[in-house]
Amino acid sequence: MGSDHPGAPGGTPRTPHPVPPGQHRVHGWPVSHYGPVPRFRPERWNLRVHGATATGREQVWTLGELGALPHVTMTADLHCATGPTSTDHEWYGIPAGAVLDLVPPAPDVTHVMAWAEYGYAANLRLRDFATPRTLLATHHNGESLTAEHGFPLRLVVPHLYGYKSAKWLRAVEYLTEDRRGFWEERGYHTVGDAWQEQRYSYQEQEEDGAAPAAHRPH
Ligand SMILES: Nc1nc2c(c(=O)[nH]1)N[C@H]1C(S)=C(S)[C@@H](COP(=O)(O)O)O[C@H]1N2
Ligand SMILES: [Mo]
């Protein structure tokens, strides 16, 4: 994606839209993550849906099998909790709702954990995972994801801060109570709604769910 924002197809200028409180727009698409970019090993790769499923069984899909699931296109901004918002990403992928339809969670499921390569994890309320704009994305602006942006599959949860949009997604675990993921254990908010500026764990209210992180930053 160019840094000059050519605008919508047909040359119509992009409509400016607000960014969440405390965020600033950046041009282009910065890469942001902790640790190295994992190497894709097609022979070993799968996506696993496990935990508290309605049937008690887990589901495993190969990348090829994922291709047969429903796909949609969705445009959204990406809000890193450290401040930058990159705008107008066109995502293509499987709605998380399709995963919930195909592998129904048990009735007492309240949250999911999105698991990525190297043990990265992001916890989400079930309702945030189930929203129609949450995707398991394979493509960005019409092209396959690049390695550093999460190839072959990443989560995209537009209304939550970027740390919830796990790149290199490998599993979805259904949870019957909230549990903290990687950044949530390191001082970031367990819900992480960007529009409510839920950045840090010290802002959490009782109704937000997860028990406080064992080690809070000072
Ligand atoms: N696996 C993994 N996914 C991750 C991260 C990470 O460290 N590891 N960082 C998150 C953070 S903090 C942000 S802001 C977004 C950034 O996505 P981008 O690099 O595509 O802009 O990825 C998220 N997904
Ligand atoms: Mo981030």
XYZ file of C-alpha atoms and ligand atoms in Angstrom:
243
model
C 0.000 0.000 0.000
C 1.372 3.401 -0.987
C 1.882 6.119 1.568
C -0.043 8.705 -0.468
C -3.496 7.151 -0.065
C -4.836 7.164 -3.611
C -8.396 6.989 -2.289
C -11.359 4.874 -3.227
C -11.642 3.243 -6.659
C -12.752 5.788 -9.247
C -10.570 8.541 -7.813
C -13.079 9.712 -5.232
C -11.156 11.127 -2.288
C -11.234 8.992 0.783
C -13.837 10.227 3.266
C -12.004 11.259 6.410
C -13.282 9.341 9.375
C -12.534 9.692 13.060
C -9.943 7.643 14.894
C -10.485 6.499 18.494
C -9.609 8.848 21.366
C -5.882 9.231 21.989
C -4.941 7.650 18.633
C -3.113 9.353 15.749
C -3.259 8.423 12.069
C -0.171 7.067 10.382
C 0.447 6.620 6.683
C 1.148 3.225 5.219
C 1.101 0.110 7.329
C 3.688 -0.264 10.057
C 4.627 -3.764 11.205
C 4.226 -4.290 14.926
C 4.700 -7.433 16.963
C 6.817 -9.034 19.668
C 9.517 -11.515 18.629
C 10.539 -13.000 15.278
C 8.359 -13.596 12.207
C 7.549 -17.328 12.142
C 8.383 -19.401 9.102
C 5.351 -20.949 7.397
C 5.565 -24.737 7.243
C 2.686 -25.843 4.995
C 3.040 -29.539 5.826
C 2.584 -28.851 9.539
C 0.157 -25.954 9.407
C -3.421 -26.287 10.614
C -6.047 -24.284 12.457
C -7.447 -25.903 15.552
C -10.709 -25.018 17.318
C -10.710 -26.549 20.776
C -11.652 -26.025 24.410
C -15.300 -25.959 25.476
C -16.970 -26.961 22.205
C -20.639 -28.005 22.300
C -19.770 -31.557 21.238
C -16.631 -31.863 23.364
C -14.676 -32.575 20.183
C -12.100 -30.332 18.581
C -11.979 -29.309 14.923
C -8.829 -29.142 12.825
C -8.701 -27.546 9.378
C -5.880 -27.493 6.882
C -5.311 -24.314 4.933
C -6.960 -25.916 1.898
C -10.031 -26.854 3.917
C -10.328 -23.282 5.196
C -10.692 -22.178 1.583
C -14.089 -23.908 1.443
C -15.477 -21.849 4.350
C -17.502 -18.650 3.732
C -15.434 -15.536 2.982
C -16.205 -11.820 3.125
C -14.442 -8.516 2.427
C -14.347 -5.811 5.089
C -12.593 -2.444 5.366
C -11.231 -1.309 8.726
C -8.556 0.664 10.538
C -5.991 -0.921 12.856
C -5.356 0.767 16.205
C -2.127 -0.097 18.000
C -2.535 0.507 21.744
C 0.722 2.502 21.738
C -1.039 5.211 19.636
C -0.701 4.734 15.871
C -3.791 3.976 13.778
C -3.215 2.792 10.219
C -6.274 3.280 8.075
C -8.346 1.786 5.267
C -7.243 -1.817 5.301
C -9.318 -4.022 3.044
C -9.417 -7.446 4.616
C -10.677 -10.658 3.061
C -11.265 -13.756 5.116
C -13.566 -16.009 7.085
C -16.001 -14.312 9.475
C -15.425 -15.564 13.005
C -19.184 -16.139 13.110
C -18.766 -18.881 10.509
C -16.321 -20.662 12.813
C -18.857 -20.396 15.655
C -21.568 -21.822 13.373
C -19.427 -24.755 12.242
C -17.964 -25.509 15.662
C -20.570 -24.340 18.178
C -19.277 -23.410 21.618
C -20.791 -24.989 24.725
C -23.556 -22.872 26.269
C -21.334 -21.613 29.102
C -18.570 -20.246 26.852
C -17.922 -16.567 27.603
C -14.532 -15.884 25.987
C -12.143 -17.242 23.400
C -8.367 -17.339 23.320
C -6.788 -16.709 19.935
C -3.519 -18.661 19.832
C -0.716 -17.823 17.430
C 2.716 -19.230 16.608
C 5.314 -19.116 19.421
C 2.584 -19.115 22.079
C 1.293 -15.586 21.446
C -2.265 -15.373 22.714
C -5.046 -12.804 22.854
C -8.227 -13.257 24.879
C -11.540 -11.938 23.570
C -15.043 -11.783 24.905
C -17.233 -14.164 22.921
C -19.372 -11.201 21.802
C -16.298 -9.391 20.416
C -15.211 -12.527 18.555
C -18.764 -13.072 17.233
C -19.239 -9.581 15.802
C -19.686 -9.618 11.984
C -16.528 -7.524 11.507
C -14.224 -10.006 13.227
C -12.409 -11.985 10.531
C -9.834 -14.699 10.181
C -8.088 -12.902 7.356
C -6.003 -14.400 4.578
C -5.782 -11.368 2.258
C -5.165 -7.637 2.503
C -5.953 -5.166 -0.278
C -6.500 -8.070 -2.652
C -3.222 -9.856 -1.974
C -2.132 -12.671 0.297
C -0.927 -11.447 3.670
C 2.805 -10.895 3.797
C 4.863 -12.894 6.305
C 5.310 -9.939 8.658
C 1.585 -9.122 8.653
C 0.556 -12.661 9.588
C 0.664 -15.045 6.595
C -1.146 -17.342 6.155
C -3.897 -16.386 8.627
C -4.483 -13.646 11.164
C -7.307 -12.452 13.285
C -8.744 -8.966 12.654
C -10.953 -7.403 15.350
C -11.439 -3.802 14.193
C -13.068 -2.290 17.289
C -10.423 -3.612 19.685
C -6.771 -2.567 19.971
C -4.307 -4.251 17.629
C -2.943 -6.681 20.219
C -6.228 -8.608 19.899
C -5.663 -9.080 16.133
C -3.337 -12.064 16.480
C -1.071 -12.620 13.485
C -0.006 -16.183 12.518
C -3.195 -17.545 14.050
C -3.120 -21.288 14.802
C -5.962 -21.984 17.191
C -9.143 -20.710 18.761
C -9.855 -21.998 22.249
C -13.330 -21.673 23.752
C -13.211 -20.569 27.389
C -15.834 -20.701 30.143
C -14.154 -17.811 31.964
C -11.777 -15.047 30.974
C -8.039 -15.743 30.955
C -5.326 -13.218 30.057
C -3.344 -13.449 26.828
C 0.188 -12.237 26.102
C -0.200 -8.446 26.304
C -3.080 -8.702 28.754
C -0.658 -10.301 31.229
C 1.757 -7.443 30.608
C -0.404 -4.539 31.653
C -2.841 -4.206 28.757
C -6.612 -4.205 29.133
C -8.415 -7.555 29.086
C -11.215 -6.186 26.839
C -9.231 -3.589 24.857
C -12.044 -1.630 23.197
C -10.286 1.181 21.317
C -13.394 3.395 21.179
C -13.680 3.256 24.957
C -9.910 3.727 25.294
C -9.490 0.552 27.336
C -5.706 0.501 26.982
C -4.291 -0.618 30.335
C -5.217 -3.233 32.902
C -5.422 -0.647 35.701
C -8.495 0.776 33.923
C -10.393 -2.501 34.226
C -13.723 -2.558 36.013
C -15.046 -5.604 37.792
C -17.467 -6.354 34.937
C -14.575 -6.511 32.440
C -13.839 -10.096 33.437
C -10.373 -11.530 33.892
C -8.668 -11.646 37.245
C -5.887 -9.084 37.421
C -2.528 -10.079 35.987
C -0.299 -11.734 38.565
C 2.471 -9.225 37.926
C 1.299 -5.732 37.216
C 3.691 -3.173 35.807
C 4.329 -0.272 38.165
N 1.359 -13.284 16.834
C 1.344 -11.979 17.136
N 0.325 -11.237 16.676
C 0.279 -9.907 16.944
C 1.269 -9.285 17.726
C 2.335 -10.095 18.207
O 3.242 -9.639 18.929
N 2.338 -11.433 17.870
N 1.192 -7.932 17.992
C -0.140 -7.313 17.878
C -0.103 -5.863 17.876
S 0.345 -5.112 19.331
C -0.531 -5.111 16.814
S -0.691 -3.426 16.930
C -0.850 -5.731 15.521
C -0.107 -5.051 14.396
O -0.404 -5.650 13.177
P 0.445 -5.255 11.890
O 1.888 -5.576 12.177
O -0.124 -6.034 10.775
O 0.281 -3.756 11.701
O -0.512 -7.112 15.522
C -0.920 -7.794 16.672
N -0.763 -9.197 16.453
Mo 0.105 -2.868 19.007
